[in-house]
PDB file of C-alpha atoms in Angstrom:
ATOM      1  CA  MET A   1       0.020  -0.203   0.079  1.00 50.00           C
ATOM      2  CA  SER A   2       1.512   3.542  -1.377  1.00 79.00           C
ATOM      3  CA  TYR A   3       1.266   6.843   1.299  1.00 95.00           C
ATOM      4  CA  ASP A   4      -1.083   8.823   0.545  1.00 96.00           C
ATOM      5  CA  ILE A   5       0.704  12.115   1.311  1.00 97.00           C
ATOM      6  CA  ALA A   6       4.615  12.662   1.034  1.00 98.00           C
ATOM      7  CA  LEU A   7       5.721  15.641   2.358  1.00 98.00           C
ATOM      8  CA  PHE A   8       9.019  16.972   0.903  1.00 98.00           C
ATOM      9  CA  ASP A   9      11.936  19.304   2.038  1.00 98.00           C
ATOM     10  CA  MET A  10      12.615  21.961  -0.319  1.00 98.00           C
ATOM     11  CA  ASP A  11      16.693  22.944  -0.782  1.00 98.00           C
ATOM     12  CA  GLY A  12      18.580  19.674  -1.517  1.00 98.00           C
ATOM     13  CA  THR A  13      15.712  17.447  -2.287  1.00 98.00           C
ATOM     14  CA  LEU A  14      13.393  19.010  -4.839  1.00 98.00           C
ATOM     15  CA  LEU A  15      15.645  22.088  -5.954  1.00 98.00           C
ATOM     16  CA  ASN A  16      19.419  22.470  -6.048  1.00 98.00           C
ATOM     17  CA  THR A  17      19.421  26.186  -4.721  1.00 98.00           C
ATOM     18  CA  THR A  18      23.248  26.081  -3.712  1.00 98.00           C
ATOM     19  CA  GLN A  19      24.298  28.681  -6.873  1.00 98.00           C
ATOM     20  CA  ASP A  20      21.905  30.931  -5.880  1.00 98.00           C
ATOM     21  CA  LEU A  21      22.482  30.520  -1.767  1.00 98.00           C
ATOM     22  CA  ALA A  22      26.156  30.927  -2.125  1.00 98.00           C
ATOM     23  CA  ALA A  23      25.748  34.059  -4.336  1.00 98.00           C
ATOM     24  CA  SER A  24      23.689  36.013  -1.846  1.00 98.00           C
ATOM     25  CA  LEU A  25      25.593  34.550   0.839  1.00 98.00           C
ATOM     26  CA  ASN A  26      28.817  36.372  -0.748  1.00 98.00           C
ATOM     27  CA  TYR A  27      26.698  39.020  -1.810  1.00 98.00           C
ATOM     28  CA  ALA A  28      25.669  40.123   2.063  1.00 98.00           C
ATOM     29  CA  MET A  29      29.276  39.109   3.284  1.00 98.00           C
ATOM     30  CA  HIS A  30      31.067  41.588   1.067  1.00 97.00           C
ATOM     31  CA  GLN A  31      28.191  44.477   2.018  1.00 98.00           C
ATOM     32  CA  LEU A  32      29.411  44.111   5.427  1.00 97.00           C
ATOM     33  CA  LYS A  33      32.843  43.954   4.483  1.00 97.00           C
ATOM     34  CA  TYR A  34      33.822  40.713   4.660  1.00 96.00           C
ATOM     35  CA  LYS A  35      36.106  38.758   2.343  1.00 92.00           C
ATOM     36  CA  ALA A  36      34.395  35.900   1.388  1.00 92.00           C
ATOM     37  CA  CYS A  37      34.065  33.961  -1.444  1.00 95.00           C
ATOM     38  CA  PHE A  38      31.688  30.596  -0.539  1.00 98.00           C
ATOM     39  CA  THR A  39      30.850  28.048  -3.017  1.00 98.00           C
ATOM     40  CA  PRO A  40      28.011  26.331  -3.431  1.00 98.00           C
ATOM     41  CA  ALA A  41      29.516  23.621  -1.564  1.00 97.00           C
ATOM     42  CA  ASP A  42      30.047  25.736   1.487  1.00 98.00           C
ATOM     43  CA  ALA A  43      26.186  26.696   0.888  1.00 98.00           C
ATOM     44  CA  ALA A  44      24.947  23.167   0.824  1.00 97.00           C
ATOM     45  CA  LEU A  45      27.096  22.936   4.490  1.00 97.00           C
ATOM     46  CA  PHE A  46      25.763  25.904   6.014  1.00 97.00           C
ATOM     47  CA  PHE A  47      22.372  26.102   4.956  1.00 96.00           C
ATOM     48  CA  GLY A  48      19.367  23.556   6.120  1.00 90.00           C
ATOM     49  CA  SER A  49      18.717  24.698   9.697  1.00 90.00           C
ATOM     50  CA  GLY A  50      17.479  28.118   8.876  1.00 88.00           C
ATOM     51  CA  SER A  51      19.485  31.269   7.769  1.00 91.00           C
ATOM     52  CA  LYS A  52      20.405  32.266  10.893  1.00 92.00           C
ATOM     53  CA  ILE A  53      22.070  29.629  11.449  1.00 94.00           C
ATOM     54  CA  ALA A  54      23.176  29.030   8.034  1.00 96.00           C
ATOM     55  CA  PHE A  55      24.792  32.901   9.226  1.00 97.00           C
ATOM     56  CA  ALA A  56      26.505  32.074  12.197  1.00 97.00           C
ATOM     57  CA  ARG A  57      28.055  28.876  10.328  1.00 97.00           C
ATOM     58  CA  ALA A  58      29.653  31.486   7.406  1.00 98.00           C
ATOM     59  CA  LEU A  59      31.213  33.766  10.056  1.00 97.00           C
ATOM     60  CA  ALA A  60      32.085  30.680  12.125  1.00 97.00           C
ATOM     61  CA  ALA A  61      34.056  29.151   8.679  1.00 97.00           C
ATOM     62  CA  LEU A  62      35.616  32.422   8.484  1.00 96.00           C
ATOM     63  CA  GLN A  63      37.482  31.990  11.801  1.00 95.00           C
ATOM     64  CA  GLY A  64      38.573  28.392  10.860  1.00 96.00           C
ATOM     65  CA  ALA A  65      35.689  26.208  12.270  1.00 96.00           C
ATOM     66  CA  SER A  66      35.945  22.436  11.655  1.00 95.00           C
ATOM     67  CA  SER A  67      32.940  20.843   9.733  1.00 94.00           C
ATOM     68  CA  ASP A  68      31.801  18.882  12.290  1.00 94.00           C
ATOM     69  CA  GLU A  69      31.789  22.349  14.698  1.00 96.00           C
ATOM     70  CA  LEU A  70      29.753  23.906  11.870  1.00 96.00           C
ATOM     71  CA  LEU A  71      27.391  21.317  11.540  1.00 93.00           C
ATOM     72  CA  ALA A  72      26.818  21.274  15.282  1.00 94.00           C
ATOM     73  CA  LEU A  73      25.739  24.814  15.551  1.00 94.00           C
ATOM     74  CA  GLY A  74      22.452  25.187  15.981  1.00 86.00           C
ATOM     75  CA  ALA A  75      21.988  21.825  17.508  1.00 87.00           C
ATOM     76  CA  THR A  76      24.466  21.092  20.440  1.00 92.00           C
ATOM     77  CA  LEU A  77      26.333  24.147  19.876  1.00 93.00           C
ATOM     78  CA  SER A  78      24.913  27.850  20.113  1.00 92.00           C
ATOM     79  CA  PRO A  79      26.872  30.584  18.152  1.00 92.00           C
ATOM     80  CA  GLN A  80      28.459  32.061  21.536  1.00 92.00           C
ATOM     81  CA  ASP A  81      29.804  28.826  21.795  1.00 94.00           C
ATOM     82  CA  LEU A  82      31.837  29.803  18.789  1.00 93.00           C
ATOM     83  CA  ALA A  83      32.279  33.407  19.798  1.00 94.00           C
ATOM     84  CA  ILE A  84      30.107  34.528  17.059  1.00 95.00           C
ATOM     85  CA  ASP A  85      28.339  38.024  17.565  1.00 95.00           C
ATOM     86  CA  PRO A  86      24.492  37.514  17.219  1.00 94.00           C
ATOM     87  CA  GLN A  87      24.364  41.197  16.231  1.00 96.00           C
ATOM     88  CA  GLU A  88      26.623  40.207  13.008  1.00 97.00           C
ATOM     89  CA  VAL A  89      24.353  37.484  12.583  1.00 96.00           C
ATOM     90  CA  SER A  90      21.593  39.432  12.243  1.00 96.00           C
ATOM     91  CA  ARG A  91      22.790  41.865  10.101  1.00 97.00           C
ATOM     92  CA  LEU A  92      23.650  39.590   7.652  1.00 97.00           C
ATOM     93  CA  ASP A  93      20.343  38.406   8.032  1.00 95.00           C
ATOM     94  CA  LYS A  94      19.021  41.617   7.105  1.00 97.00           C
ATOM     95  CA  VAL A  95      21.088  42.258   4.021  1.00 98.00           C
ATOM     96  CA  PHE A  96      20.534  38.355   2.370  1.00 97.00           C
ATOM     97  CA  SER A  97      17.013  38.492   3.388  1.00 95.00           C
ATOM     98  CA  SER A  98      16.488  41.856   0.863  1.00 97.00           C
ATOM     99  CA  TYR A  99      18.973  40.667  -1.739  1.00 98.00           C
ATOM    100  CA  TYR A 100      17.878  36.739  -1.981  1.00 97.00           C
ATOM    101  CA  PRO A 101      14.458  36.915  -3.328  1.00 96.00           C
ATOM    102  CA  ALA A 102      15.273  39.087  -6.324  1.00 97.00           C
ATOM    103  CA  HIS A 103      17.830  36.075  -6.797  1.00 97.00           C
ATOM    104  CA  SER A 104      16.458  32.981  -5.557  1.00 97.00           C
ATOM    105  CA  ASN A 105      15.731  31.502  -8.762  1.00 98.00           C
ATOM    106  CA  ASP A 106      18.301  32.975 -10.867  1.00 98.00           C
ATOM    107  CA  HIS A 107      20.036  28.771 -11.012  1.00 98.00           C
ATOM    108  CA  THR A 108      17.828  27.005  -9.108  1.00 98.00           C
ATOM    109  CA  ARG A 109      16.724  24.195 -10.986  1.00 98.00           C
ATOM    110  CA  PRO A 110      14.840  20.676 -10.022  1.00 98.00           C
ATOM    111  CA  TYR A 111      17.249  17.649  -9.735  1.00 98.00           C
ATOM    112  CA  PRO A 112      16.755  15.213 -12.395  1.00 97.00           C
ATOM    113  CA  GLY A 113      13.831  13.313 -12.402  1.00 97.00           C
ATOM    114  CA  ILE A 114      11.805  15.182  -9.711  1.00 98.00           C
ATOM    115  CA  TYR A 115       8.886  16.570 -12.382  1.00 96.00           C
ATOM    116  CA  PRO A 116       8.152  12.985 -13.300  1.00 96.00           C
ATOM    117  CA  MET A 117       8.507  11.825  -9.724  1.00 97.00           C
ATOM    118  CA  LEU A 118       5.934  14.618  -9.177  1.00 97.00           C
ATOM    119  CA  THR A 119       3.828  13.789 -12.087  1.00 96.00           C
ATOM    120  CA  ALA A 120       3.756   9.983 -11.236  1.00 96.00           C
ATOM    121  CA  LEU A 121       2.500  10.676  -7.242  1.00 96.00           C
ATOM    122  CA  GLN A 122      -0.285  12.725  -8.813  1.00 95.00           C
ATOM    123  CA  ALA A 123      -1.868  10.305 -10.766  1.00 94.00           C
ATOM    124  CA  ALA A 124      -1.691   7.396  -8.320  1.00 94.00           C
ATOM    125  CA  GLY A 125      -3.526  10.048  -5.819  1.00 95.00           C
ATOM    126  CA  VAL A 126      -0.439  11.131  -3.644  1.00 96.00           C
ATOM    127  CA  SER A 127      -1.027  14.376  -2.533  1.00 97.00           C
ATOM    128  CA  CYS A 128       2.462  16.637  -1.781  1.00 98.00           C
ATOM    129  CA  ALA A 129       3.477  19.192   0.098  1.00 98.00           C
ATOM    130  CA  VAL A 130       6.837  21.097   0.712  1.00 98.00           C
ATOM    131  CA  ILE A 131       7.806  22.238   3.735  1.00 97.00           C
ATOM    132  CA  SER A 132      11.079  24.108   4.492  1.00 97.00           C
ATOM    133  CA  ASN A 133      13.368  26.229   6.853  1.00 95.00           C
ATOM    134  CA  LYS A 134      13.499  28.795   4.083  1.00 94.00           C
ATOM    135  CA  MET A 135      11.611  31.866   4.261  1.00 92.00           C
ATOM    136  CA  ASP A 136       7.858  31.321   4.073  1.00 94.00           C
ATOM    137  CA  SER A 137       7.584  33.803   0.606  1.00 94.00           C
ATOM    138  CA  GLU A 138      10.365  31.941  -1.279  1.00 96.00           C
ATOM    139  CA  VAL A 139       9.046  28.717  -0.672  1.00 97.00           C
ATOM    140  CA  LYS A 140       5.749  29.541  -1.724  1.00 97.00           C
ATOM    141  CA  ARG A 141       7.358  31.505  -4.839  1.00 97.00           C
ATOM    142  CA  LEU A 142       9.637  28.782  -5.769  1.00 98.00           C
ATOM    143  CA  SER A 143       6.763  25.759  -5.295  1.00 98.00           C
ATOM    144  CA  LEU A 144       4.273  27.572  -7.650  1.00 98.00           C
ATOM    145  CA  LEU A 145       7.278  28.320 -10.519  1.00 97.00           C
ATOM    146  CA  HIS A 146       8.685  24.964 -10.500  1.00 98.00           C
ATOM    147  CA  PHE A 147       5.840  22.674  -9.277  1.00 97.00           C
ATOM    148  CA  GLY A 148       2.796  24.428 -10.253  1.00 96.00           C
ATOM    149  CA  ASN A 149      -0.730  22.121  -8.783  1.00 93.00           C
ATOM    150  CA  THR A 150       1.725  19.074  -8.000  1.00 96.00           C
ATOM    151  CA  MET A 151       1.852  20.742  -5.043  1.00 97.00           C
ATOM    152  CA  ALA A 152      -1.186  20.892  -2.581  1.00 97.00           C
ATOM    153  CA  TYR A 153       0.310  23.423   0.130  1.00 97.00           C
ATOM    154  CA  ALA A 154       3.960  24.714   0.720  1.00 97.00           C
ATOM    155  CA  ALA A 155       4.973  26.427   3.537  1.00 96.00           C
ATOM    156  CA  GLY A 156       8.217  28.075   5.289  1.00 95.00           C
ATOM    157  CA  VAL A 157       9.597  29.643   8.178  1.00 91.00           C
ATOM    158  CA  CYS A 158       8.164  32.942   9.966  1.00 86.00           C
ATOM    159  CA  ASP A 159       8.005  34.547  13.219  1.00 84.00           C
ATOM    160  CA  ALA A 160       5.060  32.533  13.990  1.00 83.00           C
ATOM    161  CA  ILE A 161       6.160  29.163  13.392  1.00 85.00           C
ATOM    162  CA  ALA A 162       9.139  27.100  14.865  1.00 89.00           C
ATOM    163  CA  ARG A 163      11.720  25.972  12.341  1.00 91.00           C
ATOM    164  CA  LYS A 164      12.572  22.223  11.645  1.00 95.00           C
ATOM    165  CA  PRO A 165      13.555  20.376  13.606  1.00 95.00           C
ATOM    166  CA  SER A 166      10.334  21.094  15.408  1.00 96.00           C
ATOM    167  CA  PRO A 167       7.500  18.937  13.780  1.00 97.00           C
ATOM    168  CA  GLU A 168       5.338  22.133  13.809  1.00 96.00           C
ATOM    169  CA  ILE A 169       5.417  22.693  10.301  1.00 96.00           C
ATOM    170  CA  THR A 170       5.342  19.236   9.117  1.00 97.00           C
ATOM    171  CA  LEU A 171       2.733  18.415  11.192  1.00 97.00           C
ATOM    172  CA  ALA A 172       0.563  21.627  10.107  1.00 95.00           C
ATOM    173  CA  ALA A 173       1.572  20.193   6.570  1.00 96.00           C
ATOM    174  CA  LEU A 174       0.192  16.798   7.336  1.00 97.00           C
ATOM    175  CA  HIS A 175      -2.908  18.113   8.874  1.00 96.00           C
ATOM    176  CA  GLU A 176      -3.739  20.410   6.024  1.00 95.00           C
ATOM    177  CA  LEU A 177      -3.407  17.868   3.400  1.00 96.00           C
ATOM    178  CA  GLN A 178      -5.429  15.302   5.588  1.00 96.00           C
ATOM    179  CA  ALA A 179      -8.025  17.769   5.692  1.00 95.00           C
ATOM    180  CA  GLN A 180      -7.923  18.509   1.825  1.00 93.00           C
ATOM    181  CA  THR A 181      -8.402  14.528   0.892  1.00 89.00           C
ATOM    182  CA  GLY A 182     -11.172  14.375   3.946  1.00 93.00           C
ATOM    183  CA  ASN A 183      -9.070  11.320   5.616  1.00 92.00           C
ATOM    184  CA  ALA A 184      -7.855  12.014   8.971  1.00 92.00           C
ATOM    185  CA  ASN A 185      -6.105   8.613   8.980  1.00 91.00           C
ATOM    186  CA  ALA A 186      -4.112   9.584   5.499  1.00 93.00           C
ATOM    187  CA  THR A 187      -0.605   8.052   5.942  1.00 94.00           C
ATOM    188  CA  ALA A 188       2.301  10.319   5.224  1.00 97.00           C
ATOM    189  CA  VAL A 189       6.276   9.739   4.498  1.00 97.00           C
ATOM    190  CA  TYR A 190       8.517  12.772   5.117  1.00 98.00           C
ATOM    191  CA  ILE A 191      11.416  13.250   2.468  1.00 98.00           C
ATOM    192  CA  GLY A 192      14.582  15.093   3.298  1.00 98.00           C
ATOM    193  CA  ASP A 193      18.557  15.131   2.474  1.00 98.00           C
ATOM    194  CA  THR A 194      19.951  16.520   6.118  1.00 97.00           C
ATOM    195  CA  GLU A 195      20.296  15.638   9.478  1.00 95.00           C
ATOM    196  CA  ILE A 196      17.564  18.569  10.207  1.00 96.00           C
ATOM    197  CA  ASP A 197      15.577  16.387   8.132  1.00 97.00           C
ATOM    198  CA  LEU A 198      15.912  13.315  10.273  1.00 97.00           C
ATOM    199  CA  ARG A 199      15.209  14.640  13.367  1.00 97.00           C
ATOM    200  CA  THR A 200      12.211  16.709  11.801  1.00 97.00           C
ATOM    201  CA  ALA A 201      10.658  13.270  10.764  1.00 98.00           C
ATOM    202  CA  HIS A 202      11.898  11.545  13.855  1.00 97.00           C
ATOM    203  CA  ASN A 203       9.882  14.553  15.790  1.00 97.00           C
ATOM    204  CA  ALA A 204       6.854  14.370  13.938  1.00 97.00           C
ATOM    205  CA  GLY A 205       6.648  10.452  14.134  1.00 97.00           C
ATOM    206  CA  LEU A 206       6.339   9.641  10.714  1.00 97.00           C
ATOM    207  CA  ASP A 207       8.430   7.692   8.360  1.00 96.00           C
ATOM    208  CA  CYS A 208      11.534   8.827   6.762  1.00 97.00           C
ATOM    209  CA  ILE A 209      13.256   8.505   3.500  1.00 98.00           C
ATOM    210  CA  ALA A 210      16.680  10.470   3.157  1.00 98.00           C
ATOM    211  CA  VAL A 211      17.914  11.328  -0.347  1.00 98.00           C
ATOM    212  CA  ASP A 212      21.634  11.436  -1.163  1.00 98.00           C
ATOM    213  CA  TRP A 213      21.990  13.844  -3.686  1.00 98.00           C
ATOM    214  CA  GLY A 214      21.564  17.032  -1.660  1.00 97.00           C
ATOM    215  CA  PHE A 215      23.021  18.622   1.036  1.00 97.00           C
ATOM    216  CA  ARG A 216      24.529  15.512   2.890  1.00 96.00           C
ATOM    217  CA  THR A 217      26.437  12.368   1.759  1.00 96.00           C
ATOM    218  CA  HIS A 218      25.035   8.969   1.769  1.00 97.00           C
ATOM    219  CA  SER A 219      27.699   8.096   4.555  1.00 97.00           C
ATOM    220  CA  TYR A 220      26.586  11.130   6.418  1.00 95.00           C
ATOM    221  CA  LEU A 221      22.839  10.350   6.037  1.00 97.00           C
ATOM    222  CA  GLU A 222      23.821   6.588   7.693  1.00 97.00           C
ATOM    223  CA  HIS A 223      26.046   8.227  10.214  1.00 95.00           C
ATOM    224  CA  CYS A 224      23.072  10.370  11.313  1.00 95.00           C
ATOM    225  CA  GLY A 225      20.623   7.398  11.440  1.00 96.00           C
ATOM    226  CA  ALA A 226      18.602   7.385   8.340  1.00 97.00           C
ATOM    227  CA  THR A 227      17.888   3.725   7.577  1.00 95.00           C
ATOM    228  CA  HIS A 228      15.754   4.189   4.280  1.00 96.00           C
ATOM    229  CA  ILE A 229      18.250   6.338   1.848  1.00 98.00           C
ATOM    230  CA  VAL A 230      17.606   6.785  -1.944  1.00 98.00           C
ATOM    231  CA  SER A 231      19.762   7.759  -4.682  1.00 98.00           C
ATOM    232  CA  SER A 232      17.306   8.579  -7.423  1.00 97.00           C
ATOM    233  CA  ALA A 233      14.182   9.997  -8.048  1.00 97.00           C
ATOM    234  CA  THR A 234      13.217   6.781  -9.482  1.00 96.00           C
ATOM    235  CA  GLU A 235      13.772   4.852  -6.009  1.00 97.00           C
ATOM    236  CA  LEU A 236      12.125   7.697  -4.568  1.00 97.00           C
ATOM    237  CA  THR A 237       8.914   7.356  -6.296  1.00 97.00           C
ATOM    238  CA  ALA A 238       8.705   3.327  -5.843  1.00 96.00           C
ATOM    239  CA  ALA A 239       9.789   4.104  -2.233  1.00 96.00           C
ATOM    240  CA  ILE A 240       6.599   6.497  -1.910  1.00 97.00           C
ATOM    241  CA  LEU A 241       4.447   4.344  -3.962  1.00 95.00           C
ATOM    242  CA  ASP A 242       5.491   1.156  -1.838  1.00 87.00           C
ATOM    243  CA  GLY A 243       4.936   2.675   1.374  1.00 62.00           C
ATOM    244  CA  LYS A 244       5.923  -0.965   3.349  1.00 40.00           C
ATOM    245  CA  GLU A 245       9.492  -0.450   1.767  1.00 42.00           C
ATOM    246  CA  ALA A 246      10.210   2.978   4.079  1.00 41.00           C
ATOM    247  CA  HIS A 247      11.209   2.036   7.344  1.00 39.00           C
ATOM    248  CA  LYS A 248      10.812   4.545  10.238  1.00 38.00           C
ATOM    249  CA  LEU A 249      14.133   6.260  11.660  1.00 36.00           C
ATOM    250  CA  CYS A 250      14.671   4.713  14.949  1.00 32.00           C
ATOM    251  CA  ASP A 251      17.744   6.454  15.448  1.00 39.00           C
ATOM    252  CA  THR A 252      19.170  10.164  15.385  1.00 40.00           C
ATOM    253  CA  LYS A 253      22.885  11.064  16.443  1.00 39.00           C
TER     254      LYS A 253
END
């Protein structure tokens, strides 16, 4: 039996956003007189936990923090633990937030196979949603631009809702899609590409499928406790349409 609902992360799962994130981050850093030339790979490391954590990671990287320390920011480490000035994070956030919306789709594109996957899911009656730690307005805009009516719901972060790995935004999407389908017992699976997504699924009590083409490697996802990892949109389609093959996340590190 297939899942009735598929809840997708956006960046690194559906859309390759790293080039636009890196360019906008570099713009913000340069506006504040930091000498930074971050790459798309750097952006993949920094983003995923919300923009403010991304900026804290960027500042920590300039100070020589290790990749393990950067990934721990927002989880087991706070910016203050690495001597990151929260006022600098806020300044970067302000510049980035005013610049990124005009450039968020300059180079952003869906990963290979995403369009056929969503079409197949729609044809099979699976309701799809995208939920992200990206700003809500951009999640809605990019979802509409790239996926049109294949997404029944799209939401990002705002002041009124906690960012992932809090289950708040995920459960809100689940309840909305259950209401739309008229099935309060509709089964759902969460799909994402980072440790934040694994924790989000765990916190929401949902089955989880991890993808290894995004912001984290296959081995790192395994290290973080992922028990079902796919490497192509074709594999992901099959996993969603054959729900018994997906396993609940049983461990997070």
